[in-house]
Coordinates of C-alpha atoms and ligand atoms in Angstrom, one line a residue:
Chain A
M16 CA 66.9 108.2 178.3
R17 CA 68.6 105.0 179.6
I18 CA 67.6 101.6 178.6
P19 CA 68.1 98.6 180.9
C20 CA 69.6 95.9 178.8
P21 CA 69.0 92.6 180.4
Y22 CA 72.5 91.5 179.4
C23 CA 74.6 94.7 179.9
G24 CA 72.6 96.6 182.4
E25 CA 71.5 100.2 182.1
R26 CA 72.9 102.0 179.1
N27 CA 72.5 105.3 177.2
S28 CA 69.8 105.0 174.5
G29 CA 72.4 106.2 172.0
E30 CA 73.9 102.7 172.0
F31 CA 70.7 101.2 170.7
V32 CA 68.8 101.1 167.4
Y33 CA 65.1 101.5 167.5
R34 CA 62.8 99.1 165.6
G35 CA 59.4 100.1 167.0
D36 CA 56.3 98.2 168.0
A37 CA 57.1 94.6 169.0
A38 CA 53.5 93.3 168.6
P39 CA 53.2 92.7 164.9
M40 CA 54.2 89.2 163.9
R41 CA 55.2 88.4 160.4
P42 CA 52.4 86.2 158.9
E43 CA 53.1 83.0 157.1
G44 CA 51.5 84.0 153.8
A45 CA 50.2 87.1 152.0
E46 CA 47.2 87.2 154.3
G47 CA 47.8 89.9 157.0
L48 CA 51.1 91.1 155.4
F49 CA 49.7 94.6 154.8
D50 CA 48.7 95.0 158.4
Y51 CA 52.1 93.7 159.5
V52 CA 54.1 96.1 157.3
Y53 CA 52.0 99.2 157.6
L54 CA 49.5 99.4 160.4
R55 CA 50.3 100.4 163.9
E56 CA 48.5 100.7 167.3
N57 CA 50.5 103.8 168.1
P58 CA 49.3 104.1 171.7
A59 CA 49.8 107.0 174.1
G60 CA 50.9 104.9 177.0
P61 CA 52.8 101.7 177.6
L62 CA 54.3 100.2 174.4
R63 CA 56.2 97.0 174.0
E64 CA 58.9 97.8 171.4
H65 CA 62.1 96.4 170.0
W66 CA 65.5 98.0 170.5
Y67 CA 68.8 96.5 169.2
H68 CA 71.8 96.9 171.4
A69 CA 74.1 97.7 168.5
Q70 CA 76.9 99.2 170.5
G71 CA 76.8 96.6 173.2
C72 CA 75.8 92.9 173.4
R73 CA 74.0 93.1 170.0
N74 CA 70.9 91.5 171.5
W75 CA 67.4 92.4 170.4
I76 CA 65.5 93.6 173.4
E77 CA 61.8 94.0 174.1
V78 CA 61.4 97.2 176.2
T79 CA 58.1 98.3 177.7
R80 CA 58.1 102.1 177.7
D81 CA 55.4 104.7 178.3
T82 CA 55.3 106.9 175.2
R83 CA 54.0 109.8 177.2
N84 CA 56.9 110.2 179.5
H85 CA 59.6 107.6 178.5
V86 CA 59.3 105.7 181.8
I87 CA 60.5 102.2 181.2
S88 CA 58.8 99.5 183.2
G89 CA 60.6 96.4 181.9
A90 CA 63.1 95.0 179.4
I91 CA 63.7 91.3 178.4
L92 CA 65.6 89.7 175.6
A93 CA 63.3 89.6 172.5
R94 CA 63.9 85.9 172.0
E95 CA 62.5 85.2 175.4
A96 CA 59.6 87.5 174.9
R97 CA 58.6 85.4 171.8
R98 CA 58.4 82.1 173.7
Chain B
M17 CA 37.1 145.2 161.1
R18 CA 39.2 145.2 157.9
Y19 CA 42.9 145.9 158.7
S20 CA 44.6 148.6 156.6
L21 CA 47.1 151.4 157.0
F22 CA 44.2 153.6 157.8
T23 CA 42.9 151.5 160.7
L24 CA 46.4 151.2 162.0
A25 CA 47.0 154.9 162.0
R26 CA 43.6 155.6 163.6
Q27 CA 44.4 153.0 166.4
A28 CA 47.9 154.5 166.8
L29 CA 46.3 158.0 167.4
S30 CA 43.9 156.6 170.0
G31 CA 46.4 154.6 172.0
H32 CA 45.5 151.2 170.4
K33 CA 42.5 151.0 172.7
G34 CA 40.0 150.2 170.0
W35 CA 41.3 146.8 168.7
R36 CA 38.8 144.0 168.9
P37 CA 39.4 140.3 169.2
A38 CA 40.2 138.9 165.8
W39 CA 37.9 135.9 166.0
R40 CA 35.0 134.7 168.1
D41 CA 35.6 132.1 170.9
A42 CA 32.3 130.2 170.4
E43 CA 30.2 127.9 172.5
P44 CA 29.3 124.5 171.0
A45 CA 25.9 124.3 169.3
E46 CA 23.9 121.1 169.1
A47 CA 24.6 120.3 165.5
Y48 CA 26.6 121.4 162.4
D49 CA 26.9 120.4 158.8
I50 CA 30.6 119.7 159.3
V51 CA 32.7 119.4 162.4
I52 CA 36.5 119.7 162.0
V53 CA 38.5 118.1 164.9
G54 CA 41.7 120.0 165.6
G55 CA 42.3 123.8 165.6
G56 CA 45.7 123.8 164.1
G57 CA 46.5 125.5 160.8
H58 CA 45.0 122.7 158.8
G59 CA 41.7 122.5 160.6
L60 CA 41.2 126.3 160.5
A61 CA 42.2 126.6 156.9
T62 CA 39.7 123.8 156.1
A63 CA 37.0 125.7 157.8
H64 CA 37.9 128.9 156.0
Y65 CA 37.9 127.3 152.6
L66 CA 34.6 125.4 153.3
S67 CA 32.9 128.7 153.8
R68 CA 34.9 130.7 151.2
N69 CA 34.9 128.2 148.3
H70 CA 31.9 126.1 149.0
G71 CA 29.5 128.4 150.9
I72 CA 29.3 125.9 153.8
T73 CA 29.2 127.9 157.0
R74 CA 27.5 125.7 159.6
V75 CA 30.9 124.5 160.5
A76 CA 32.6 124.0 163.9
V77 CA 36.3 123.6 164.6
V78 CA 36.8 121.8 167.9
E79 CA 40.1 122.1 169.7
K80 CA 41.1 120.3 172.8
G81 CA 43.5 123.1 174.0
W82 CA 43.9 126.5 172.4
I83 CA 44.1 127.0 168.6
G84 CA 47.7 126.9 167.4
G85 CA 48.9 125.2 170.5
G86 CA 50.0 122.1 168.6
N87 CA 52.5 121.8 165.7
A88 CA 51.1 124.9 164.0
G89 CA 52.7 126.9 166.8
R90 CA 55.8 124.8 167.2
N91 CA 57.2 124.4 163.7
T92 CA 60.2 126.1 162.1
T93 CA 58.0 127.9 159.6
I94 CA 59.6 126.9 156.4
I95 CA 57.5 127.0 153.2
R96 CA 58.7 125.5 149.9
S97 CA 57.5 123.3 147.0
N98 CA 60.7 121.4 146.2
Y99 CA 59.4 117.9 146.0
G100 CA 60.3 115.4 143.3
L101 CA 57.4 113.0 142.9
P102 CA 54.3 113.7 140.8
G103 CA 51.9 112.9 143.6
N104 CA 53.5 115.5 145.8
E105 CA 54.8 118.3 143.7
A106 CA 51.6 119.6 142.1
F107 CA 50.1 119.8 145.6
Y108 CA 52.9 121.6 147.3
E109 CA 53.2 124.0 144.3
W110 CA 49.5 124.8 144.7
S111 CA 50.2 125.5 148.3
M112 CA 53.1 127.8 147.4
K113 CA 50.8 129.7 145.1
L114 CA 48.2 130.1 147.9
W115 CA 50.9 131.4 150.2
E116 CA 51.8 134.0 147.7
G117 CA 48.3 135.5 147.8
L118 CA 47.4 134.6 151.4
E119 CA 47.8 138.0 153.0
Q120 CA 45.5 139.7 150.5
E121 CA 43.1 136.8 150.8
L122 CA 42.9 136.9 154.6
N123 CA 43.5 140.6 155.0
Y124 CA 46.0 139.5 157.6
N125 CA 49.8 139.9 157.9
T126 CA 51.0 136.3 157.9
M127 CA 54.6 137.6 157.2
V128 CA 55.2 135.4 154.2
S129 CA 58.8 136.0 153.4
Q130 CA 60.1 134.5 150.1
R131 CA 63.8 134.6 151.0
G132 CA 64.6 131.3 149.2
I133 CA 65.8 127.9 150.2
V134 CA 69.0 126.3 149.2
N135 CA 69.6 122.5 149.6
L136 CA 73.3 121.9 149.5
Y137 CA 74.9 119.0 147.8
H138 CA 78.1 117.3 148.7
S139 CA 78.7 114.7 146.0
D140 CA 78.3 114.1 142.3
A141 CA 75.5 111.7 142.9
Q142 CA 73.6 114.1 145.1
R143 CA 74.0 116.8 142.5
D144 CA 72.4 114.5 139.9
A145 CA 69.5 113.8 142.3
Y146 CA 69.0 117.5 142.9
A147 CA 69.1 118.3 139.2
R148 CA 66.4 115.6 138.7
R149 CA 64.3 117.1 141.5
G150 CA 64.8 120.6 140.1
N151 CA 63.6 119.4 136.7
A152 CA 60.5 117.8 138.2
M153 CA 59.7 121.1 140.0
I154 CA 60.0 123.1 136.8
L155 CA 57.8 120.6 135.0
H156 CA 55.1 121.3 137.6
G157 CA 55.4 125.1 137.2
A158 CA 57.6 125.7 140.2
D159 CA 60.9 127.5 140.2
A160 CA 64.3 125.8 140.6
E161 CA 67.9 126.7 139.9
M162 CA 71.1 124.7 140.2
L163 CA 73.8 126.7 141.9
D164 CA 77.5 125.9 141.6
R165 CA 79.9 126.3 144.4
D166 CA 80.8 129.9 143.6
A167 CA 77.2 130.9 143.5
V168 CA 76.5 129.3 146.9
R169 CA 79.7 131.0 148.2
R170 CA 78.4 134.4 147.1
M171 CA 75.1 133.8 148.9
A172 CA 76.5 132.2 152.1
P173 CA 80.2 132.8 152.4
F174 CA 80.2 131.6 156.1
L175 CA 79.6 127.9 155.2
D176 CA 82.5 125.4 155.6
F177 CA 83.0 124.8 151.9
D178 CA 86.2 122.7 152.3
N179 CA 85.0 120.4 155.0
A180 CA 87.1 117.3 154.6
R181 CA 84.2 114.9 154.7
F182 CA 81.4 117.0 153.3
P183 CA 82.7 119.6 150.9
I184 CA 80.0 121.8 149.6
M185 CA 79.8 121.4 145.8
G186 CA 76.7 123.5 145.1
G187 CA 73.0 123.6 145.8
L188 CA 69.5 123.5 144.5
L189 CA 67.8 126.9 145.0
Q190 CA 64.1 127.6 145.1
S191 CA 63.8 131.4 145.3
R192 CA 60.1 131.5 145.9
A193 CA 60.4 129.4 149.1
G194 CA 60.9 131.0 152.5
T195 CA 59.2 131.3 155.8
A196 CA 55.9 132.5 157.2
R197 CA 54.8 133.5 160.7
H198 CA 53.2 130.4 162.0
D199 CA 51.0 131.9 164.7
A200 CA 49.8 134.6 162.3
V201 CA 48.7 131.9 159.9
V202 CA 46.6 130.2 162.6
W203 CA 45.1 133.5 163.7
G204 CA 44.6 134.7 160.1
Y205 CA 42.6 131.6 159.1
A206 CA 40.7 131.7 162.4
R207 CA 39.7 135.3 161.8
A208 CA 38.6 134.7 158.3
A209 CA 36.6 131.5 159.2
S210 CA 35.0 133.2 162.2
A211 CA 34.0 136.1 160.0
H212 CA 32.2 133.7 157.8
G213 CA 30.2 132.3 160.7
V214 CA 32.4 129.3 161.6
D215 CA 32.4 128.4 165.3
I216 CA 35.8 128.0 166.8
I217 CA 35.4 126.0 170.1
Q218 CA 38.4 125.7 172.3
N219 CA 39.0 123.5 175.4
C220 CA 36.8 120.9 173.8
E221 CA 38.4 117.5 173.4
V222 CA 36.9 114.9 171.2
I223 CA 36.7 111.7 173.2
G224 CA 34.4 109.5 171.0
F225 CA 32.1 109.4 168.0
L226 CA 28.4 109.4 167.7
R227 CA 27.3 106.6 165.4
D228 CA 24.0 105.4 163.9
N229 CA 22.8 101.8 163.6
S230 CA 24.7 101.3 160.4
G231 CA 27.9 102.4 162.2
A232 CA 28.2 105.7 160.3
I233 CA 29.6 108.6 162.1
T234 CA 26.9 111.2 163.0
G235 CA 28.8 113.5 165.3
V236 CA 31.4 113.7 168.1
E237 CA 31.4 113.1 171.8
T238 CA 33.4 115.8 173.5
T239 CA 34.4 116.9 177.0
R240 CA 31.7 119.6 176.5
G241 CA 29.0 117.2 175.5
P242 CA 27.9 115.6 172.2
I243 CA 27.9 117.6 168.9
R244 CA 26.0 116.2 166.0
A245 CA 27.5 116.6 162.5
G246 CA 26.6 115.7 158.9
K247 CA 30.3 115.0 158.4
V248 CA 33.3 114.9 160.6
G249 CA 36.9 115.8 159.4
L250 CA 39.9 114.9 161.4
A251 CA 42.9 117.3 161.4
V252 CA 44.6 116.4 164.6
A253 CA 48.2 116.0 163.3
G254 CA 50.3 114.0 165.9
H255 CA 47.1 112.6 167.5
S256 CA 45.6 111.1 164.3
S257 CA 46.1 107.5 165.5
R258 CA 44.5 108.1 168.8
V259 CA 41.4 109.9 167.5
A260 CA 41.0 107.4 164.6
A261 CA 41.2 104.6 167.1
L262 CA 38.0 106.0 168.7
A263 CA 36.3 105.1 165.4
D264 CA 38.1 101.7 165.4
I265 CA 40.5 102.6 162.6
R266 CA 44.2 101.7 162.6
L267 CA 46.3 104.0 160.5
P268 CA 49.7 103.6 158.8
I269 CA 51.1 106.2 161.2
E270 CA 53.4 106.4 164.2
S271 CA 53.7 109.5 166.4
H272 CA 57.2 110.9 166.9
A273 CA 58.8 113.9 168.6
L274 CA 60.5 116.5 166.5
Q275 CA 62.5 119.3 168.1
A276 CA 63.3 122.8 167.1
F277 CA 65.9 125.3 168.4
V278 CA 66.3 129.1 168.5
S279 CA 69.5 131.0 169.2
E280 CA 69.9 134.4 170.8
G281 CA 69.2 137.3 168.4
L282 CA 72.0 138.0 166.0
K283 CA 72.5 140.6 163.3
P284 CA 71.3 139.5 159.9
T285 CA 73.6 136.8 158.7
I286 CA 71.6 133.9 157.1
P287 CA 70.1 135.0 153.8
G288 CA 67.3 132.4 153.5
V289 CA 66.8 128.8 154.4
I290 CA 69.8 126.6 154.2
T291 CA 69.8 122.8 154.4
F292 CA 72.7 120.5 154.9
G293 CA 72.8 117.7 152.4
A294 CA 75.1 115.3 154.3
G295 CA 73.4 115.3 157.7
H296 CA 70.0 116.4 158.9
F297 CA 70.3 120.1 159.7
Y298 CA 68.4 123.1 158.4
V299 CA 68.5 126.8 159.5
S300 CA 66.9 130.1 158.8
Q301 CA 67.0 133.4 160.7
S302 CA 63.9 135.0 162.2
D303 CA 63.0 138.6 161.8
K304 CA 64.0 139.1 165.4
G305 CA 67.5 137.8 164.6
G306 CA 67.3 134.3 166.2
L307 CA 68.7 131.4 164.2
V308 CA 65.9 128.9 163.9
F309 CA 67.1 125.4 163.3
G310 CA 66.3 121.7 163.5
G311 CA 67.1 118.3 162.3
D312 CA 65.9 114.7 162.8
I313 CA 63.0 113.4 164.8
D314 CA 64.0 111.7 168.0
G315 CA 63.4 108.4 166.4
Y316 CA 61.1 106.4 168.7
N317 CA 57.4 106.7 169.3
S318 CA 56.5 109.6 171.6
Y319 CA 53.6 111.7 172.8
A320 CA 55.8 113.5 175.3
Q321 CA 55.8 116.8 173.3
R322 CA 59.4 117.4 174.3
G323 CA 62.6 116.0 172.9
N324 CA 65.7 114.2 174.3
L325 CA 69.3 115.0 174.3
P326 CA 70.8 112.7 171.7
V327 CA 69.1 114.7 168.9
V328 CA 70.1 118.0 170.4
E329 CA 73.7 116.8 170.1
D330 CA 73.1 115.5 166.6
V331 CA 71.5 118.7 165.4
C332 CA 74.3 120.8 166.9
E333 CA 77.0 118.6 165.3
G334 CA 75.3 119.0 161.9
G335 CA 75.3 122.8 162.4
M336 CA 78.9 122.9 163.4
A337 CA 79.9 120.8 160.3
L338 CA 78.1 123.1 158.0
M339 CA 78.7 126.5 159.5
P340 CA 81.3 126.6 162.3
M341 CA 80.4 130.2 163.2
I342 CA 77.2 128.9 164.8
G343 CA 79.3 127.6 167.7
R344 CA 79.6 131.1 169.0
A345 CA 75.9 131.5 169.3
R346 CA 74.0 130.4 172.4
I347 CA 70.8 128.4 172.2
L348 CA 67.9 130.3 173.8
R349 CA 65.1 127.8 173.6
S350 CA 64.3 124.4 172.3
W351 CA 61.0 122.5 172.2
G352 CA 59.3 119.6 170.7
G353 CA 56.1 118.7 168.8
I354 CA 54.4 115.4 168.1
V355 CA 54.3 114.6 164.4
D356 CA 52.2 112.0 162.6
M357 CA 54.8 110.0 160.6
T358 CA 53.3 107.8 157.8
M359 CA 55.0 104.8 156.4
D360 CA 56.0 106.5 153.1
G361 CA 56.5 110.1 154.4
S362 CA 53.5 111.5 152.6
P363 CA 50.2 112.7 153.9
I364 CA 46.7 111.3 153.7
I365 CA 43.6 113.4 152.6
D366 CA 40.9 110.9 152.1
R367 CA 37.6 109.4 153.2
A368 CA 38.0 107.2 156.2
P369 CA 36.8 103.6 155.9
V370 CA 33.8 104.6 158.1
E371 CA 30.9 106.5 156.6
G372 CA 30.8 110.1 157.6
L373 CA 34.4 110.4 158.6
Y374 CA 37.2 112.1 156.6
L375 CA 41.0 112.1 157.3
N376 CA 43.6 114.8 157.0
A377 CA 46.7 113.3 158.5
G378 CA 50.2 112.0 158.2
W379 CA 51.9 115.4 157.6
C380 CA 55.1 114.1 159.1
Y381 CA 57.4 117.0 159.7
G382 CA 56.5 119.0 156.7
G383 CA 52.9 120.0 157.1
F384 CA 53.3 123.7 157.8
K385 CA 54.1 124.6 154.2
A386 CA 51.0 122.5 153.2
T387 CA 48.6 124.4 155.4
P388 CA 46.8 126.5 152.7
A389 CA 46.5 123.7 150.1
S390 CA 45.7 121.1 152.8
G391 CA 42.8 123.3 153.9
W392 CA 41.7 123.9 150.3
C393 CA 41.8 120.2 149.3
F394 CA 40.3 118.9 152.5
A395 CA 37.4 121.4 152.2
H396 CA 37.0 120.2 148.6
L397 CA 36.8 116.6 149.6
L398 CA 34.4 117.3 152.5
A399 CA 32.1 119.5 150.3
T400 CA 32.1 117.5 147.1
G401 CA 32.9 114.0 148.2
K402 CA 35.7 113.9 145.6
P403 CA 39.4 114.4 146.0
H404 CA 40.9 117.7 144.8
E405 CA 43.0 117.1 141.6
T406 CA 46.3 118.1 143.3
A407 CA 45.7 115.8 146.3
A408 CA 44.3 112.8 144.5
A409 CA 47.3 110.7 145.3
F410 CA 47.1 111.2 149.1
R411 CA 44.8 108.1 149.4
L412 CA 44.6 106.0 152.5
D413 CA 44.5 102.8 150.4
R414 CA 47.8 103.5 148.6
F415 CA 49.7 101.5 151.2
A416 CA 47.6 98.4 150.3
S417 CA 47.6 99.1 146.6
G418 CA 51.3 99.8 146.4
Y419 CA 51.0 103.4 145.0
L420 CA 53.2 104.8 147.7
I421 CA 54.6 108.4 147.5
D422 CA 58.0 107.7 149.0
E423 CA 60.2 110.7 148.3
K424 CA 63.1 109.1 150.0
G425 CA 62.7 105.7 148.5
A426 CA 63.3 104.3 152.0
G427 CA 60.4 101.9 152.3
A428 CA 58.0 101.3 155.1
Q429 CA 59.9 103.2 157.8
P430 CA 58.0 105.9 159.6
N431 CA 61.0 107.3 161.4
L432 CA 63.1 108.2 158.4
H433 CA 61.1 111.0 156.8
Ligands
FAD20 C1 59.5 121.2 165.7 C2 58.7 121.1 164.4 C3 59.2 121.8 163.3 C4 58.5 121.8 162.1 N1 59.0 122.5 161.0 C5 58.2 122.6 159.9 C6 58.7 123.4 158.8 O1 59.7 124.1 158.9 N2 58.0 123.4 157.7 C7 56.8 122.7 157.5 O2 56.2 122.7 156.4 N3 56.4 121.9 158.5 C8 57.0 121.8 159.7 N4 56.6 121.1 160.8 C9 55.3 120.3 160.6 C10 54.1 121.1 160.8 O3 54.2 121.9 162.0 C11 52.9 120.1 160.9 O4 52.9 119.2 159.9 C12 51.5 120.9 160.9 O5 51.5 122.0 161.7 C13 50.4 119.9 161.2 O6 49.1 120.5 161.0 P1 48.3 121.4 162.0 O7 48.9 122.7 162.0 O8 46.9 121.3 161.7 O9 48.6 120.6 163.4 P2 48.5 121.0 164.9 O10 48.7 122.5 165.1 O11 49.2 120.1 165.7 O12 46.9 120.9 165.0 C14 46.2 119.7 165.5 C15 45.3 120.1 166.6 O13 44.5 119.1 167.0 C16 44.2 119.2 168.4 N5 43.7 117.9 168.9 C17 44.4 116.7 169.0 N6 43.5 115.7 169.5 C18 42.3 116.3 169.7 C19 41.1 115.9 170.1 N7 40.9 114.6 170.5 N8 40.0 116.7 170.2 C20 40.2 118.0 169.8 N9 41.4 118.5 169.3 C21 42.4 117.7 169.3 C22 45.6 119.5 169.0 O14 45.5 120.1 170.2 C23 46.1 120.5 167.9 O15 45.9 121.8 168.2 C24 57.3 121.1 162.0 C25 56.8 120.4 163.1 C26 57.5 120.4 164.3 C27 56.9 119.7 165.5
ZN21 ZN1 73.3 94.8 175.8

């Protein structure tokens, strides 16, 4: 699998660290913290997820990948995704 | 038909023409007392124990493909009860005891082979951790023995004892552990359940739930029509999240791909199951002679039911570090299965937060060994409404209450266990 880093271009997935589902947002208080830490959508299909380009530019990237076949349909810097 | 030496001899003399199918491929009826979703080892064992232990026989097991086509038929067949935490060890030891009597119970050769497992340690700290785990096992009635380096060498002289980074200092041995024939376990439970009157329905995918006005589950919607049920039990392993989502439930589970590998057939060389303590690699040898081995999950969510190359490389590196002789063997096949990884690495056997629905999920990559006890305890829960004493810790609400069963002490990380 090759991951299109927006900064470095397409790189081997071995250069990245996986962090999983990008959707959960850390809540301000205790309310919702359980959901944030433990619960997942876990879809069979497109998933927006975080990868960290540890052996490259060291950016956090939000990749959209289909969990059924690993086809990647997009990748942007995570800080831009959060805006 | 009961299997025995006598029936075997009679069939041999008549050209093996008289064998009958071991279990009945049923059509769905309108309604059952209990519908189990998922015809893997866990679902079929549940059906068997519902009928055998609780006399409940109006039971259907619905399977979207063919029975044993999921992880039950894809695993590396290791059975053991070498856990450290109280919530786990009593359960896995109960499973080990059930394995020991399984062939007699089912009248089926599930090829349970107690050839032992040795977990190697490579540092003083790891030795201490293994000694602690061994003591916990003994306290729960399991067997455990600390081996020093010489004892391991006598057992497996081919290991790289003097590896510069990961010298082998000894191991934790469980002699009663070993392997079983995964397909035979599926067929044996299917045969026993079917003989009790359980309907095994293949090519029947659950695509929704029937619910009453209060929202309670009253059956399943399938690709072969609706089936009503008093209770519905889910045992769909890697697909737990998807099926639970049909009932609007989110689970503390991610689905990941785990791979396994088999080499060409070799003469007997590996005495039992051996696990590397400094990397993730484990190996045993099948009765046909192939080395059966594996390691880590691929590490990112997947429903692809096949693995990718980085883990192939990682597993082979682990193998080479541990037993360089493996480098001469060729890999014949590799494959993947989708495993339901929970956030603490331990399973869930509990009521769902929706009336009428029960969960058996989160087996991560260690659920084959659990098959008999999982079926036993899930049947107990479905029949009595109360958790079985050995599975009482496998609660769904433990993630909220903080009573996690985290063998690795690694925290909320589904891809580490
Ligand atoms: C490569 C690999 C190696 C492993 N090695 C070991 C090992 O050495 N030791 C060990 O203890 N464990 C091991 N495991 C884990 C073990 O295989 C699983 O934990 C266990 O098999 C899961 O339970 P099961 O047998 O019921 O699952 P499965 O056999 O996966 O059964 C679930 C069934 O549900 C069906 N299903 C899914 N969705 C639906 C639906 N909507 N409707 C109807 N049916 C549905 C599936 O088709 C499947 O047949 C391994 C797993 C893998 C993948
Ligand atoms: Zn980059």
